[in-house]
PDB file of C-alpha atoms in Angstrom:
ATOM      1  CA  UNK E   1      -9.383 -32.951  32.765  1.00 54.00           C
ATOM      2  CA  UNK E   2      -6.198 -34.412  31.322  1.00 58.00           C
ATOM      3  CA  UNK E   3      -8.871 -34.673  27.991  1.00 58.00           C
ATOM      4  CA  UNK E   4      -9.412 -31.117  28.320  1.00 52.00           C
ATOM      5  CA  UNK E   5      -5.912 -30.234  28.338  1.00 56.00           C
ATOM      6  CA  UNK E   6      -5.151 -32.562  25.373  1.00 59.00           C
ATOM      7  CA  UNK E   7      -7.920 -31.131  23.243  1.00 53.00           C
ATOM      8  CA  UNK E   8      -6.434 -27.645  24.183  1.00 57.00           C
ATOM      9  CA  UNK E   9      -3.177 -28.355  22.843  1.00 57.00           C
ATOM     10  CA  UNK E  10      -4.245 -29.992  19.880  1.00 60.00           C
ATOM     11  CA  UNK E  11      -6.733 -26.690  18.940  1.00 59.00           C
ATOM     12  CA  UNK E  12      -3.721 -24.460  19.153  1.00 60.00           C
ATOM     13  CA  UNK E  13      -1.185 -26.456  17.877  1.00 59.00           C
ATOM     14  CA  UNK E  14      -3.781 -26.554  14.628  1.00 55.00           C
ATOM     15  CA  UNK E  15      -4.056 -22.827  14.872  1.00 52.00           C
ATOM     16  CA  UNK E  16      -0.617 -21.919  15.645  1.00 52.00           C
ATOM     17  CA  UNK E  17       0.183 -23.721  12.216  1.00 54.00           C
ATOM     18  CA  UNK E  18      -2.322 -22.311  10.343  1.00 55.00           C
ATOM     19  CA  UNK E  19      -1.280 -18.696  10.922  1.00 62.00           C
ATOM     20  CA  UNK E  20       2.618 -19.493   9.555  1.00 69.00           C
ATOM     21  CA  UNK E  21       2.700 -17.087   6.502  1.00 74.00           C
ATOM     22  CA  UNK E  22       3.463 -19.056   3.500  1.00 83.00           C
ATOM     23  CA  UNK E  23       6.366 -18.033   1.243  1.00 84.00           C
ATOM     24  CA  UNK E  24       4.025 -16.271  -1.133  1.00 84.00           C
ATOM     25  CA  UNK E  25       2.135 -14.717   1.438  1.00 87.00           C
ATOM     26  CA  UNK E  26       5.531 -12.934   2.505  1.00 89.00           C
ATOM     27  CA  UNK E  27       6.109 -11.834  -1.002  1.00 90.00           C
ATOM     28  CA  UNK E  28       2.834 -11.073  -1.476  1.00 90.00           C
ATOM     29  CA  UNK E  29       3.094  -8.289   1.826  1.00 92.00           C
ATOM     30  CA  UNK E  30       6.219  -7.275   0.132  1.00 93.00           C
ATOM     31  CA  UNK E  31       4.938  -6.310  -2.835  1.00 93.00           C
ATOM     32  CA  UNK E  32       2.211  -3.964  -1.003  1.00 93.00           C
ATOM     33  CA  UNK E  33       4.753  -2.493   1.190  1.00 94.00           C
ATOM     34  CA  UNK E  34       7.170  -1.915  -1.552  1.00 94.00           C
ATOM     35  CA  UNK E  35       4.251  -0.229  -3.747  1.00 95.00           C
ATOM     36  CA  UNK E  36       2.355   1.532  -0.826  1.00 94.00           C
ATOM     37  CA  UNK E  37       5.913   3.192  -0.278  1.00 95.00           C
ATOM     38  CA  UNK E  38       6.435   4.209  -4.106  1.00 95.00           C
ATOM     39  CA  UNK E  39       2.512   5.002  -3.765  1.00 95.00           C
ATOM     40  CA  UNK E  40       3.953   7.433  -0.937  1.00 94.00           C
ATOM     41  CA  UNK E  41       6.361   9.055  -2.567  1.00 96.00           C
ATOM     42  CA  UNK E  42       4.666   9.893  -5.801  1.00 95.00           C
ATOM     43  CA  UNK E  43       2.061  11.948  -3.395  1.00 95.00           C
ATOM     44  CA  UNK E  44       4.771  13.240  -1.407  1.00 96.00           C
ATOM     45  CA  UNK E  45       6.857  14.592  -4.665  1.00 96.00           C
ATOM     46  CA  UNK E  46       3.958  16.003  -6.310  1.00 96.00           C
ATOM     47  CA  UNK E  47       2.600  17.677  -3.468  1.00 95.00           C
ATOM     48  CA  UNK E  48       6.105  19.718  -3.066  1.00 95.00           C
ATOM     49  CA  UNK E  49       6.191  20.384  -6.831  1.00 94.00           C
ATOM     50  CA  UNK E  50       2.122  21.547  -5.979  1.00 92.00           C
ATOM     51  CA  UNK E  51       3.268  23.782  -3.025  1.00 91.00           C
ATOM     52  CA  UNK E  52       6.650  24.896  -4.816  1.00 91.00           C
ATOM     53  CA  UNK E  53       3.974  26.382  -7.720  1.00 88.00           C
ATOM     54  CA  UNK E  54       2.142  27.964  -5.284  1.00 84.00           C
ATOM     55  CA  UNK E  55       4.825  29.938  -3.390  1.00 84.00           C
ATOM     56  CA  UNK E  56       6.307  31.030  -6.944  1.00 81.00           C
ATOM     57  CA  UNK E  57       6.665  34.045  -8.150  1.00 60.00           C
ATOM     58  CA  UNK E  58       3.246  33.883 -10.062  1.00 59.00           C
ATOM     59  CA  UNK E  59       1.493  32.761  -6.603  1.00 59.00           C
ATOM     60  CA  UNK E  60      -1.313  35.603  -7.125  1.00 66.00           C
ATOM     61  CA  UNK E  61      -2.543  34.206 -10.019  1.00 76.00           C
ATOM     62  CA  UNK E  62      -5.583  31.802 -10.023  1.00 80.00           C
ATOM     63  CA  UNK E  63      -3.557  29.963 -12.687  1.00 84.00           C
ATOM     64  CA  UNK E  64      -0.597  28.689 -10.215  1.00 85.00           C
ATOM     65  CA  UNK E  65      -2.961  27.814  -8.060  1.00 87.00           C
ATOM     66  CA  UNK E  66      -4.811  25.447 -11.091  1.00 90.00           C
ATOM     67  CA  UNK E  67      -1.742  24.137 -12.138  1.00 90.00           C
ATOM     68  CA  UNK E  68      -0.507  23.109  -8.526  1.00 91.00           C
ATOM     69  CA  UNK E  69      -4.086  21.292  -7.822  1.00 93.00           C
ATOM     70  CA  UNK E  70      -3.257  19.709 -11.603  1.00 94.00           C
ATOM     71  CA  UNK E  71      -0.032  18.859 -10.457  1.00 95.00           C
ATOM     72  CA  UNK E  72      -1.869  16.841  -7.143  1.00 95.00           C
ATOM     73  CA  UNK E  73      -4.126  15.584  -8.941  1.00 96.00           C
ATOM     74  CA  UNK E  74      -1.870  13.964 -11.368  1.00 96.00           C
ATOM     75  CA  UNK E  75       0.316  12.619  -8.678  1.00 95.00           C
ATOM     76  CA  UNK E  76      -2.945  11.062  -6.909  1.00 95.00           C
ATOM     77  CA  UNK E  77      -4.367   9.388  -9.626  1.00 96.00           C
ATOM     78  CA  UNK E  78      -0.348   7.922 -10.726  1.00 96.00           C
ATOM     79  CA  UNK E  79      -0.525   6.537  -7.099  1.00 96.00           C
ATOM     80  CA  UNK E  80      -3.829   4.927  -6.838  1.00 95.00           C
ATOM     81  CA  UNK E  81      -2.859   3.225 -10.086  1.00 96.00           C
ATOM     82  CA  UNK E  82      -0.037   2.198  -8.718  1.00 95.00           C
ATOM     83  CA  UNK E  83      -1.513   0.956  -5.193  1.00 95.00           C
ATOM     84  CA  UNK E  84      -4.115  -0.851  -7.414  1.00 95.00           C
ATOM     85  CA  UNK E  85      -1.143  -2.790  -9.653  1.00 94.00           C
ATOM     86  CA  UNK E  86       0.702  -3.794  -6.783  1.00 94.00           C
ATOM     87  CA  UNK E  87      -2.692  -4.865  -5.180  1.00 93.00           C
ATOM     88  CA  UNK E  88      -3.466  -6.867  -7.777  1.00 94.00           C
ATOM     89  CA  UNK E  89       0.062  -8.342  -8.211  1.00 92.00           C
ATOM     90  CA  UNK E  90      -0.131  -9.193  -4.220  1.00 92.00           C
ATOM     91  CA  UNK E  91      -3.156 -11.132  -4.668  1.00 91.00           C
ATOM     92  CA  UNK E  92      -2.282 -12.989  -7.261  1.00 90.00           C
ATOM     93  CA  UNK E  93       0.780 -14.300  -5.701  1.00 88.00           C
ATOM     94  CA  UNK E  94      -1.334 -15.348  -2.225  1.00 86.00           C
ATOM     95  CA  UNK E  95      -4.093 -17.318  -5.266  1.00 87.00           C
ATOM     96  CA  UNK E  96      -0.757 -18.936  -6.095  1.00 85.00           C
ATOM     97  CA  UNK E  97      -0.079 -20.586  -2.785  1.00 67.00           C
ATOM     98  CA  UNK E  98      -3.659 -20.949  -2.269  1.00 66.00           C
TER      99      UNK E  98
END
């Protein structure tokens, strides 16, 4: 029993050690956070500009309506290419400490 035990302790002690985050690993969860936030706000902005086009004075016209979807569609691509970068950069930084 007092085997048992021992072996028990010895399994987590391994595992509570190998789930510390490493300093890069940090940084690298920084870096998405800080770029799934920026990712955020460039949808966020260009949606308002989007729905600020369509509530214009020219809101009849099918060409507000093109422009606004232009306008989110510009703003979504920006952020996916943004998402991707910071992506990237994150796991490059966890290759580092690996």
């Amino acid at each position: 029993m007092k085997m048992l035990a021992t072996l028990v302790l010895a399994v987590s002690t391994f595992a509570f050690v190998g789930c510390e985050e490493s300093a890069m690993d940090k940084r690298a969860d920084e870096v998405r956070d800080t770029t799934q936030t920026q990712a955020d706000q460039i949808r966020d902005a260009s949606q308002n500009t989007a729905e600020n086009v369509r509530e214009g004075a020219d809101n009849m016209s099918d060409s507000a309506e093109n422009k606004a979807d232009a306008i989110e569609n510009v703003g979504e691509k920006k952020a996916d290419r943004l998402e991707e970068v910071g992506e990237n950069k994150a796991d490059a930084l966890e290759e580092i400490d690996n």
